[in-house]
């Protein structure tokens, strides 16, 4: 088998390229947008035909290159169906198998770091994403993470793989490239077999980590396979999956609809300003709180800078059972382009 482990320094992320030397069919796991040219060059040097580009989960620390690789190599993009994303070609479910050449990749559901985390088993290797790292594991404090679920994912799913299985994680911060199920059972400081669930929950509850720098950029972008809003792919239909209203429509209905701006407070008050009467609910905790307390009495329109984050917000609100929600296409850029009134520096909270 052709096998390459590639590294991206800024976010310490691993990308994997696996290929069959006879048919040249290949799979890429967890590509990073900034490294897409490196990956394509290697694929071309090796003469590989990339069948699938898979993400182990919706990453919070970097933007995936999956959409870009689909565009440039004709590969199919796959991720766990649980996320409810509209951009992937393959909506993976637990135990689903994909083939490349004579090889079979099996997707196994390993939630906990995020609800949709999957690990991919190929021969005697497992690509664990952030579920299991070299002597560590991914955090569980955002993106619907759950320490309890992660404990069972590692102990009952990953640790059920043969001991000699090589563990290839999505990140490494310690200068290690790989591990094995046996080594993690023995030496993982959080999840070795001597650690009880309560102890693990306690460890995870006291990590006190800062949010990843790119979370507000990466999570929404990754919900569109890393493609920027306005790319050919988006225009050809992905926006159609999201209930969308035009800037003109929002303008004509102001006062009769509730406009929610999902950007940061700095953006809310910057040169693009915000729509009069709009309310700020920044994507993340603030937005989630807003949805939890929302009484479904008015039509909601979500707004951001260009319409990507607000599309993500719309999909998310729908997944929470809220109806009558719309994305304002084009965001504040389009609103300003039409010369509609904006407000600035009003505090917004
Ligand atoms: Fe992650």
mmCIF file of C-alpha atoms and ligand atoms in Angstrom:
data_model
loop_
_atom_site.group_PDB
_atom_site.id
_atom_site.type_symbol
_atom_site.label_atom_id
_atom_site.label_comp_id
_atom_site.label_asym_id
_atom_site.label_seq_id
_atom_site.Cartn_x
_atom_site.Cartn_y
_atom_site.Cartn_z
ATOM 1 C CA UNK A 1 0.000 0.000 0.000
ATOM 2 C CA UNK A 2 1.106 3.545 -0.699
ATOM 3 C CA UNK A 3 1.046 5.487 2.559
ATOM 4 C CA UNK A 4 1.983 9.078 3.353
ATOM 5 C CA UNK A 5 1.615 10.942 6.619
ATOM 6 C CA UNK A 6 1.811 14.708 6.069
ATOM 7 C CA UNK A 7 2.053 17.444 8.659
ATOM 8 C CA UNK A 8 0.804 21.029 8.892
ATOM 9 C CA UNK A 9 2.809 22.973 11.472
ATOM 10 C CA UNK A 10 0.555 25.845 12.478
ATOM 11 C CA UNK A 11 -2.206 23.611 13.825
ATOM 12 C CA UNK A 12 -0.076 20.449 14.232
ATOM 13 C CA UNK A 13 -2.436 18.567 11.930
ATOM 14 C CA UNK A 14 -1.811 15.306 10.140
ATOM 15 C CA UNK A 15 -3.149 14.510 6.697
ATOM 16 C CA UNK A 16 -2.997 10.964 5.350
ATOM 17 C CA UNK A 17 -2.827 9.726 1.786
ATOM 18 C CA UNK A 18 -3.460 6.026 1.243
ATOM 19 C CA UNK A 19 -3.253 4.464 -2.193
ATOM 20 C CA UNK A 20 -3.266 1.150 -3.973
ATOM 21 C CA UNK A 21 -0.089 0.634 -5.962
ATOM 22 C CA UNK A 22 -1.804 -1.428 -8.688
ATOM 23 C CA UNK A 23 -5.010 0.496 -9.466
ATOM 24 C CA UNK A 24 -3.628 3.841 -8.123
ATOM 25 C CA UNK A 25 -6.953 4.460 -6.390
ATOM 26 C CA UNK A 26 -6.495 6.522 -3.248
ATOM 27 C CA UNK A 27 -8.128 8.107 -0.220
ATOM 28 C CA UNK A 28 -7.157 11.303 1.588
ATOM 29 C CA UNK A 29 -8.010 11.772 5.257
ATOM 30 C CA UNK A 30 -8.193 15.188 6.971
ATOM 31 C CA UNK A 31 -6.614 17.520 4.385
ATOM 32 C CA UNK A 32 -5.804 21.096 5.467
ATOM 33 C CA UNK A 33 -6.777 23.953 3.145
ATOM 34 C CA UNK A 34 -3.434 25.771 3.391
ATOM 35 C CA UNK A 35 -1.604 22.602 2.296
ATOM 36 C CA UNK A 36 -3.801 21.716 -0.658
ATOM 37 C CA UNK A 37 -1.122 22.458 -3.272
ATOM 38 C CA UNK A 38 1.385 20.230 -1.469
ATOM 39 C CA UNK A 39 -1.147 17.400 -1.359
ATOM 40 C CA UNK A 40 -2.163 17.724 -5.014
ATOM 41 C CA UNK A 41 1.477 17.793 -6.104
ATOM 42 C CA UNK A 42 2.194 14.583 -4.193
ATOM 43 C CA UNK A 43 -0.936 12.917 -5.574
ATOM 44 C CA UNK A 44 0.214 13.824 -9.083
ATOM 45 C CA UNK A 45 3.786 12.672 -8.486
ATOM 46 C CA UNK A 46 2.461 9.347 -7.271
ATOM 47 C CA UNK A 47 -0.007 9.096 -10.149
ATOM 48 C CA UNK A 48 -2.934 8.523 -7.809
ATOM 49 C CA UNK A 49 -6.638 8.790 -8.546
ATOM 50 C CA UNK A 50 -8.241 10.084 -5.378
ATOM 51 C CA UNK A 51 -11.644 8.436 -4.928
ATOM 52 C CA UNK A 52 -12.581 9.851 -1.543
ATOM 53 C CA UNK A 53 -11.576 12.733 0.674
ATOM 54 C CA UNK A 54 -12.745 12.083 4.218
ATOM 55 C CA UNK A 55 -12.739 14.222 7.314
ATOM 56 C CA UNK A 56 -12.728 12.493 10.676
ATOM 57 C CA UNK A 57 -14.889 15.351 11.994
ATOM 58 C CA UNK A 58 -15.796 19.017 11.545
ATOM 59 C CA UNK A 59 -12.519 20.517 12.690
ATOM 60 C CA UNK A 60 -12.441 23.638 14.844
ATOM 61 C CA UNK A 61 -8.795 24.555 14.451
ATOM 62 C CA UNK A 62 -8.288 24.518 10.693
ATOM 63 C CA UNK A 63 -10.265 24.627 7.459
ATOM 64 C CA UNK A 64 -10.604 21.404 5.526
ATOM 65 C CA UNK A 65 -9.403 21.118 1.926
ATOM 66 C CA UNK A 66 -12.061 18.529 1.114
ATOM 67 C CA UNK A 67 -14.181 20.793 -1.084
ATOM 68 C CA UNK A 68 -11.121 22.137 -2.873
ATOM 69 C CA UNK A 69 -9.802 18.613 -3.525
ATOM 70 C CA UNK A 70 -13.197 17.589 -4.869
ATOM 71 C CA UNK A 71 -13.102 20.517 -7.271
ATOM 72 C CA UNK A 72 -9.529 19.925 -8.418
ATOM 73 C CA UNK A 73 -9.276 16.119 -8.337
ATOM 74 C CA UNK A 74 -12.872 15.015 -8.834
ATOM 75 C CA UNK A 75 -12.894 13.115 -5.547
ATOM 76 C CA UNK A 76 -15.995 12.478 -3.466
ATOM 77 C CA UNK A 77 -16.180 14.134 -0.062
ATOM 78 C CA UNK A 78 -17.357 12.134 2.930
ATOM 79 C CA UNK A 79 -18.093 12.898 6.586
ATOM 80 C CA UNK A 80 -20.453 11.589 9.246
ATOM 81 C CA UNK A 81 -24.143 12.012 8.393
ATOM 82 C CA UNK A 82 -24.761 13.099 12.004
ATOM 83 C CA UNK A 83 -23.598 16.665 11.233
ATOM 84 C CA UNK A 84 -26.429 17.107 8.749
ATOM 85 C CA UNK A 85 -24.205 18.961 6.280
ATOM 86 C CA UNK A 86 -25.386 19.458 2.738
ATOM 87 C CA UNK A 87 -21.995 19.691 1.023
ATOM 88 C CA UNK A 88 -20.601 16.103 1.290
ATOM 89 C CA UNK A 89 -21.185 13.525 -1.450
ATOM 90 C CA UNK A 90 -21.071 10.618 0.978
ATOM 91 C CA UNK A 91 -22.997 10.832 4.248
ATOM 92 C CA UNK A 92 -21.185 8.233 6.311
ATOM 93 C CA UNK A 93 -22.899 6.016 8.859
ATOM 94 C CA UNK A 94 -21.411 3.737 11.487
ATOM 95 C CA UNK A 95 -19.696 0.655 10.034
ATOM 96 C CA UNK A 96 -19.951 1.926 6.473
ATOM 97 C CA UNK A 97 -17.260 0.615 4.171
ATOM 98 C CA UNK A 98 -15.584 2.375 1.248
ATOM 99 C CA UNK A 99 -13.141 0.717 -1.098
ATOM 100 C CA UNK A 100 -10.055 1.884 -2.957
ATOM 101 C CA UNK A 101 -8.345 -0.729 -5.088
ATOM 102 C CA UNK A 102 -8.515 -3.991 -3.129
ATOM 103 C CA UNK A 103 -8.558 -2.162 0.214
ATOM 104 C CA UNK A 104 -11.553 -1.482 2.409
ATOM 105 C CA UNK A 105 -11.885 1.488 4.741
ATOM 106 C CA UNK A 106 -14.408 1.026 7.527
ATOM 107 C CA UNK A 107 -15.887 4.074 9.247
ATOM 108 C CA UNK A 108 -16.621 3.598 12.907
ATOM 109 C CA UNK A 109 -18.508 6.121 14.934
ATOM 110 C CA UNK A 110 -16.407 7.467 17.837
ATOM 111 C CA UNK A 111 -18.318 10.488 19.224
ATOM 112 C CA UNK A 112 -17.153 12.545 22.172
ATOM 113 C CA UNK A 113 -14.730 15.170 20.868
ATOM 114 C CA UNK A 114 -17.628 16.144 18.603
ATOM 115 C CA UNK A 115 -20.903 14.326 18.133
ATOM 116 C CA UNK A 116 -20.019 13.304 14.570
ATOM 117 C CA UNK A 117 -16.441 12.080 15.062
ATOM 118 C CA UNK A 118 -15.546 9.001 13.082
ATOM 119 C CA UNK A 119 -12.461 6.825 13.045
ATOM 120 C CA UNK A 120 -11.421 5.057 9.888
ATOM 121 C CA UNK A 121 -9.998 1.541 9.978
ATOM 122 C CA UNK A 122 -7.869 0.342 7.064
ATOM 123 C CA UNK A 123 -6.065 -3.001 7.373
ATOM 124 C CA UNK A 124 -4.123 -2.812 10.657
ATOM 125 C CA UNK A 125 -4.284 0.976 10.932
ATOM 126 C CA UNK A 126 -6.868 3.240 12.517
ATOM 127 C CA UNK A 127 -7.168 6.955 11.789
ATOM 128 C CA UNK A 128 -8.643 8.262 14.997
ATOM 129 C CA UNK A 129 -9.118 11.968 14.313
ATOM 130 C CA UNK A 130 -9.244 13.718 17.700
ATOM 131 C CA UNK A 131 -10.915 10.833 19.525
ATOM 132 C CA UNK A 132 -7.601 9.257 20.471
ATOM 133 C CA UNK A 133 -4.277 11.083 20.198
ATOM 134 C CA UNK A 134 -0.754 9.888 20.986
ATOM 135 C CA UNK A 135 -0.965 9.611 24.796
ATOM 136 C CA UNK A 136 -3.951 11.927 24.849
ATOM 137 C CA UNK A 137 -7.393 12.654 23.421
ATOM 138 C CA UNK A 138 -9.319 15.554 21.922
ATOM 139 C CA UNK A 139 -11.100 18.065 24.125
ATOM 140 C CA UNK A 140 -14.825 17.754 24.716
ATOM 141 C CA UNK A 141 -15.834 21.266 25.684
ATOM 142 C CA UNK A 142 -17.361 22.550 22.433
ATOM 143 C CA UNK A 143 -19.129 21.366 19.253
ATOM 144 C CA UNK A 144 -21.501 19.175 21.294
ATOM 145 C CA UNK A 145 -18.579 17.345 22.848
ATOM 146 C CA UNK A 146 -19.150 14.784 25.593
ATOM 147 C CA UNK A 147 -16.471 13.288 27.838
ATOM 148 C CA UNK A 148 -18.770 10.421 28.691
ATOM 149 C CA UNK A 149 -19.256 9.520 25.025
ATOM 150 C CA UNK A 150 -15.552 9.878 24.339
ATOM 151 C CA UNK A 151 -14.746 7.488 27.169
ATOM 152 C CA UNK A 152 -16.957 4.788 25.646
ATOM 153 C CA UNK A 153 -15.776 5.513 22.103
ATOM 154 C CA UNK A 154 -12.169 4.923 23.086
ATOM 155 C CA UNK A 155 -12.595 2.171 25.614
ATOM 156 C CA UNK A 156 -15.315 0.179 23.858
ATOM 157 C CA UNK A 157 -14.744 0.844 20.201
ATOM 158 C CA UNK A 158 -11.127 1.774 19.586
ATOM 159 C CA UNK A 159 -9.695 -0.432 22.335
ATOM 160 C CA UNK A 160 -11.628 -3.362 20.850
ATOM 161 C CA UNK A 161 -9.420 -3.232 17.785
ATOM 162 C CA UNK A 162 -6.477 -5.681 17.766
ATOM 163 C CA UNK A 163 -3.650 -4.524 20.047
ATOM 164 C CA UNK A 164 -1.148 -4.298 17.208
ATOM 165 C CA UNK A 165 -3.348 -1.813 15.289
ATOM 166 C CA UNK A 166 -1.360 1.348 14.549
ATOM 167 C CA UNK A 167 -3.052 4.534 15.730
ATOM 168 C CA UNK A 168 -2.735 7.542 13.431
ATOM 169 C CA UNK A 169 -4.277 10.672 14.991
ATOM 170 C CA UNK A 170 -5.396 13.955 13.385
ATOM 171 C CA UNK A 171 -2.952 15.950 15.494
ATOM 172 C CA UNK A 172 0.185 15.578 17.490
ATOM 173 C CA UNK A 173 1.632 18.154 19.856
ATOM 174 C CA UNK A 174 4.389 16.005 21.284
ATOM 175 C CA UNK A 175 6.557 15.189 18.275
ATOM 176 C CA UNK A 176 5.125 11.692 17.900
ATOM 177 C CA UNK A 177 3.778 10.412 14.617
ATOM 178 C CA UNK A 178 1.830 7.331 15.624
ATOM 179 C CA UNK A 179 0.941 4.949 18.413
ATOM 180 C CA UNK A 180 -0.799 1.602 18.801
ATOM 181 C CA UNK A 181 -3.895 0.346 20.583
ATOM 182 C CA UNK A 182 -1.646 -1.624 22.926
ATOM 183 C CA UNK A 183 0.494 1.390 23.842
ATOM 184 C CA UNK A 184 -2.540 3.622 24.441
ATOM 185 C CA UNK A 185 -4.200 0.984 26.621
ATOM 186 C CA UNK A 186 -1.061 0.978 28.738
ATOM 187 C CA UNK A 187 0.290 4.502 28.654
ATOM 188 C CA UNK A 188 -2.443 6.965 27.711
ATOM 189 C CA UNK A 189 -2.522 9.191 30.803
ATOM 190 C CA UNK A 190 -6.242 9.886 30.433
ATOM 191 C CA UNK A 191 -7.600 6.670 29.050
ATOM 192 C CA UNK A 192 -5.321 3.767 29.976
ATOM 193 C CA UNK A 193 -7.145 0.692 31.233
ATOM 194 C CA UNK A 194 -6.531 1.526 34.894
ATOM 195 C CA UNK A 195 -8.488 4.769 34.664
ATOM 196 C CA UNK A 196 -12.137 4.714 35.713
ATOM 197 C CA UNK A 197 -14.774 6.746 33.920
ATOM 198 C CA UNK A 198 -15.254 9.192 36.826
ATOM 199 C CA UNK A 199 -11.546 9.978 36.853
ATOM 200 C CA UNK A 200 -11.596 10.615 33.102
ATOM 201 C CA UNK A 201 -14.627 12.923 33.409
ATOM 202 C CA UNK A 202 -12.802 14.801 36.144
ATOM 203 C CA UNK A 203 -9.652 15.197 34.034
ATOM 204 C CA UNK A 204 -11.640 16.471 31.061
ATOM 205 C CA UNK A 205 -13.686 18.893 33.162
ATOM 206 C CA UNK A 206 -10.521 20.557 34.442
ATOM 207 C CA UNK A 207 -8.489 21.132 31.269
ATOM 208 C CA UNK A 208 -9.307 24.873 31.140
ATOM 209 C CA UNK A 209 -8.218 25.287 27.531
ATOM 210 C CA UNK A 210 -8.609 28.437 25.466
ATOM 211 C CA UNK A 211 -10.695 28.151 22.295
ATOM 212 C CA UNK A 212 -8.747 27.348 19.107
ATOM 213 C CA UNK A 213 -7.761 30.567 17.341
ATOM 214 C CA UNK A 214 -9.639 29.759 14.160
ATOM 215 C CA UNK A 215 -12.813 28.236 15.639
ATOM 216 C CA UNK A 216 -15.179 30.977 14.455
ATOM 217 C CA UNK A 217 -13.766 30.776 10.970
ATOM 218 C CA UNK A 218 -13.100 27.048 10.733
ATOM 219 C CA UNK A 219 -16.337 25.512 12.002
ATOM 220 C CA UNK A 220 -18.665 27.428 9.655
ATOM 221 C CA UNK A 221 -16.268 27.012 6.709
ATOM 222 C CA UNK A 222 -15.972 23.284 7.380
ATOM 223 C CA UNK A 223 -19.728 23.023 7.293
ATOM 224 C CA UNK A 224 -19.333 23.825 3.604
ATOM 225 C CA UNK A 225 -16.413 21.441 3.051
ATOM 226 C CA UNK A 226 -14.059 24.413 3.380
ATOM 227 C CA UNK A 227 -15.417 26.134 0.290
ATOM 228 C CA UNK A 228 -15.804 29.891 0.389
ATOM 229 C CA UNK A 229 -19.265 31.300 -0.136
ATOM 230 C CA UNK A 230 -19.591 32.378 -3.739
ATOM 231 C CA UNK A 231 -17.411 29.642 -5.170
ATOM 232 C CA UNK A 232 -18.817 27.802 -8.168
ATOM 233 C CA UNK A 233 -19.868 24.940 -5.995
ATOM 234 C CA UNK A 234 -21.913 27.093 -3.690
ATOM 235 C CA UNK A 235 -23.671 28.840 -6.534
ATOM 236 C CA UNK A 236 -24.573 25.563 -8.152
ATOM 237 C CA UNK A 237 -26.843 24.634 -5.348
ATOM 238 C CA UNK A 238 -25.522 24.230 -1.863
ATOM 239 C CA UNK A 239 -27.211 27.398 -0.760
ATOM 240 C CA UNK A 240 -30.463 25.878 -2.005
ATOM 241 C CA UNK A 241 -30.339 23.399 0.826
ATOM 242 C CA UNK A 242 -30.680 26.290 3.239
ATOM 243 C CA UNK A 243 -33.796 28.477 3.369
ATOM 244 C CA UNK A 244 -32.534 31.757 1.976
ATOM 245 C CA UNK A 245 -33.907 35.288 1.639
ATOM 246 C CA UNK A 246 -32.506 38.140 -0.369
ATOM 247 C CA UNK A 247 -31.165 41.357 1.071
ATOM 248 C CA UNK A 248 -34.016 43.238 -0.644
ATOM 249 C CA UNK A 249 -36.598 41.008 1.001
ATOM 250 C CA UNK A 250 -35.116 41.537 4.442
ATOM 251 C CA UNK A 251 -35.029 45.282 3.832
ATOM 252 C CA UNK A 252 -38.677 45.381 2.792
ATOM 253 C CA UNK A 253 -39.798 43.372 5.820
ATOM 254 C CA UNK A 254 -37.769 45.099 8.521
ATOM 255 C CA UNK A 255 -39.942 45.534 11.575
ATOM 256 C CA UNK A 256 -41.946 42.413 10.779
ATOM 257 C CA UNK A 257 -39.111 39.911 11.093
ATOM 258 C CA UNK A 258 -36.436 39.319 13.682
ATOM 259 C CA UNK A 259 -32.928 39.832 12.319
ATOM 260 C CA UNK A 260 -30.183 38.033 14.211
ATOM 261 C CA UNK A 261 -26.588 38.955 13.497
ATOM 262 C CA UNK A 262 -24.283 35.995 14.242
ATOM 263 C CA UNK A 263 -20.946 37.829 13.882
ATOM 264 C CA UNK A 264 -18.657 38.989 16.669
ATOM 265 C CA UNK A 265 -19.360 42.260 18.459
ATOM 266 C CA UNK A 266 -16.316 43.815 16.753
ATOM 267 C CA UNK A 267 -17.736 43.000 13.329
ATOM 268 C CA UNK A 268 -21.193 44.126 14.433
ATOM 269 C CA UNK A 269 -19.791 47.604 14.975
ATOM 270 C CA UNK A 270 -17.152 47.746 12.251
ATOM 271 C CA UNK A 271 -17.260 49.563 8.943
ATOM 272 C CA UNK A 272 -19.963 47.307 7.531
ATOM 273 C CA UNK A 273 -22.102 48.069 10.560
ATOM 274 C CA UNK A 274 -25.281 46.182 11.311
ATOM 275 C CA UNK A 275 -28.896 46.267 10.186
ATOM 276 C CA UNK A 276 -31.084 48.603 12.282
ATOM 277 C CA UNK A 277 -33.235 46.582 14.709
ATOM 278 C CA UNK A 278 -30.940 43.563 14.377
ATOM 279 C CA UNK A 279 -29.882 41.737 17.485
ATOM 280 C CA UNK A 280 -26.426 40.317 18.104
ATOM 281 C CA UNK A 281 -26.099 36.611 18.959
ATOM 282 C CA UNK A 282 -22.519 35.641 18.142
ATOM 283 C CA UNK A 283 -22.114 32.135 16.783
ATOM 284 C CA UNK A 284 -21.089 29.853 19.616
ATOM 285 C CA UNK A 285 -22.353 29.938 23.169
ATOM 286 C CA UNK A 286 -24.261 33.200 22.773
ATOM 287 C CA UNK A 287 -26.076 31.908 19.713
ATOM 288 C CA UNK A 288 -26.929 28.644 21.427
ATOM 289 C CA UNK A 289 -28.338 30.522 24.417
ATOM 290 C CA UNK A 290 -30.410 32.657 22.096
ATOM 291 C CA UNK A 291 -31.912 29.579 20.410
ATOM 292 C CA UNK A 292 -32.630 27.906 23.729
ATOM 293 C CA UNK A 293 -34.620 30.894 24.937
ATOM 294 C CA UNK A 294 -36.300 31.671 21.633
ATOM 295 C CA UNK A 295 -40.072 31.451 21.525
ATOM 296 C CA UNK A 296 -40.996 30.552 17.993
ATOM 297 C CA UNK A 297 -43.278 33.477 17.342
ATOM 298 C CA UNK A 298 -41.507 35.490 14.634
ATOM 299 C CA UNK A 299 -39.694 34.733 11.436
ATOM 300 C CA UNK A 300 -35.958 34.713 12.036
ATOM 301 C CA UNK A 301 -33.340 35.897 9.569
ATOM 302 C CA UNK A 302 -29.695 35.190 10.263
ATOM 303 C CA UNK A 303 -27.043 37.604 9.037
ATOM 304 C CA UNK A 304 -23.252 37.606 8.965
ATOM 305 C CA UNK A 305 -20.565 39.254 6.855
ATOM 306 C CA UNK A 306 -20.960 37.295 3.623
ATOM 307 C CA UNK A 307 -23.641 34.709 4.337
ATOM 308 C CA UNK A 308 -21.605 31.608 5.212
ATOM 309 C CA UNK A 309 -21.746 31.673 8.984
ATOM 310 C CA UNK A 310 -25.392 32.666 8.909
ATOM 311 C CA UNK A 311 -26.131 29.721 6.589
ATOM 312 C CA UNK A 312 -24.471 27.487 9.145
ATOM 313 C CA UNK A 313 -26.561 29.128 11.860
ATOM 314 C CA UNK A 314 -29.722 28.486 9.819
ATOM 315 C CA UNK A 315 -28.928 24.799 9.378
ATOM 316 C CA UNK A 316 -28.099 24.546 13.063
ATOM 317 C CA UNK A 317 -31.354 26.242 14.138
ATOM 318 C CA UNK A 318 -33.348 23.883 11.922
ATOM 319 C CA UNK A 319 -31.542 20.916 13.456
ATOM 320 C CA UNK A 320 -32.733 22.221 16.842
ATOM 321 C CA UNK A 321 -36.324 22.062 15.652
ATOM 322 C CA UNK A 322 -36.807 25.769 14.973
ATOM 323 C CA UNK A 323 -38.882 26.525 11.898
ATOM 324 C CA UNK A 324 -39.333 29.776 9.980
ATOM 325 C CA UNK A 325 -35.604 30.536 9.860
ATOM 326 C CA UNK A 326 -33.785 32.011 6.882
ATOM 327 C CA UNK A 327 -30.302 32.908 5.817
ATOM 328 C CA UNK A 328 -29.774 36.377 4.332
ATOM 329 C CA UNK A 329 -27.829 35.711 1.177
ATOM 330 C CA UNK A 330 -24.717 37.799 0.700
ATOM 331 C CA UNK A 331 -24.677 39.095 4.279
ATOM 332 C CA UNK A 332 -23.690 42.626 5.280
ATOM 333 C CA UNK A 333 -21.465 42.908 2.215
ATOM 334 C CA UNK A 334 -24.531 42.702 -0.004
ATOM 335 C CA UNK A 335 -26.560 44.939 2.327
ATOM 336 C CA UNK A 336 -23.897 47.648 2.102
ATOM 337 C CA UNK A 337 -23.555 47.199 -1.626
ATOM 338 C CA UNK A 338 -27.219 48.163 -2.054
ATOM 339 C CA UNK A 339 -26.635 51.238 0.122
ATOM 340 C CA UNK A 340 -29.181 50.306 2.796
ATOM 341 C CA UNK A 341 -28.948 52.018 6.164
ATOM 342 C CA UNK A 342 -26.624 50.590 8.782
ATOM 343 C CA UNK A 343 -25.952 51.353 12.417
ATOM 344 C CA UNK A 344 -22.553 51.289 14.101
ATOM 345 C CA UNK A 345 -21.037 51.428 17.550
ATOM 346 C CA UNK A 346 -24.220 50.924 19.448
ATOM 347 C CA UNK A 347 -22.866 48.310 21.752
ATOM 348 C CA UNK A 348 -24.975 45.534 20.367
ATOM 349 C CA UNK A 349 -25.632 43.617 23.527
HETATM 350 FE FE1 LIG B 1 -10.916 18.497 16.306
#
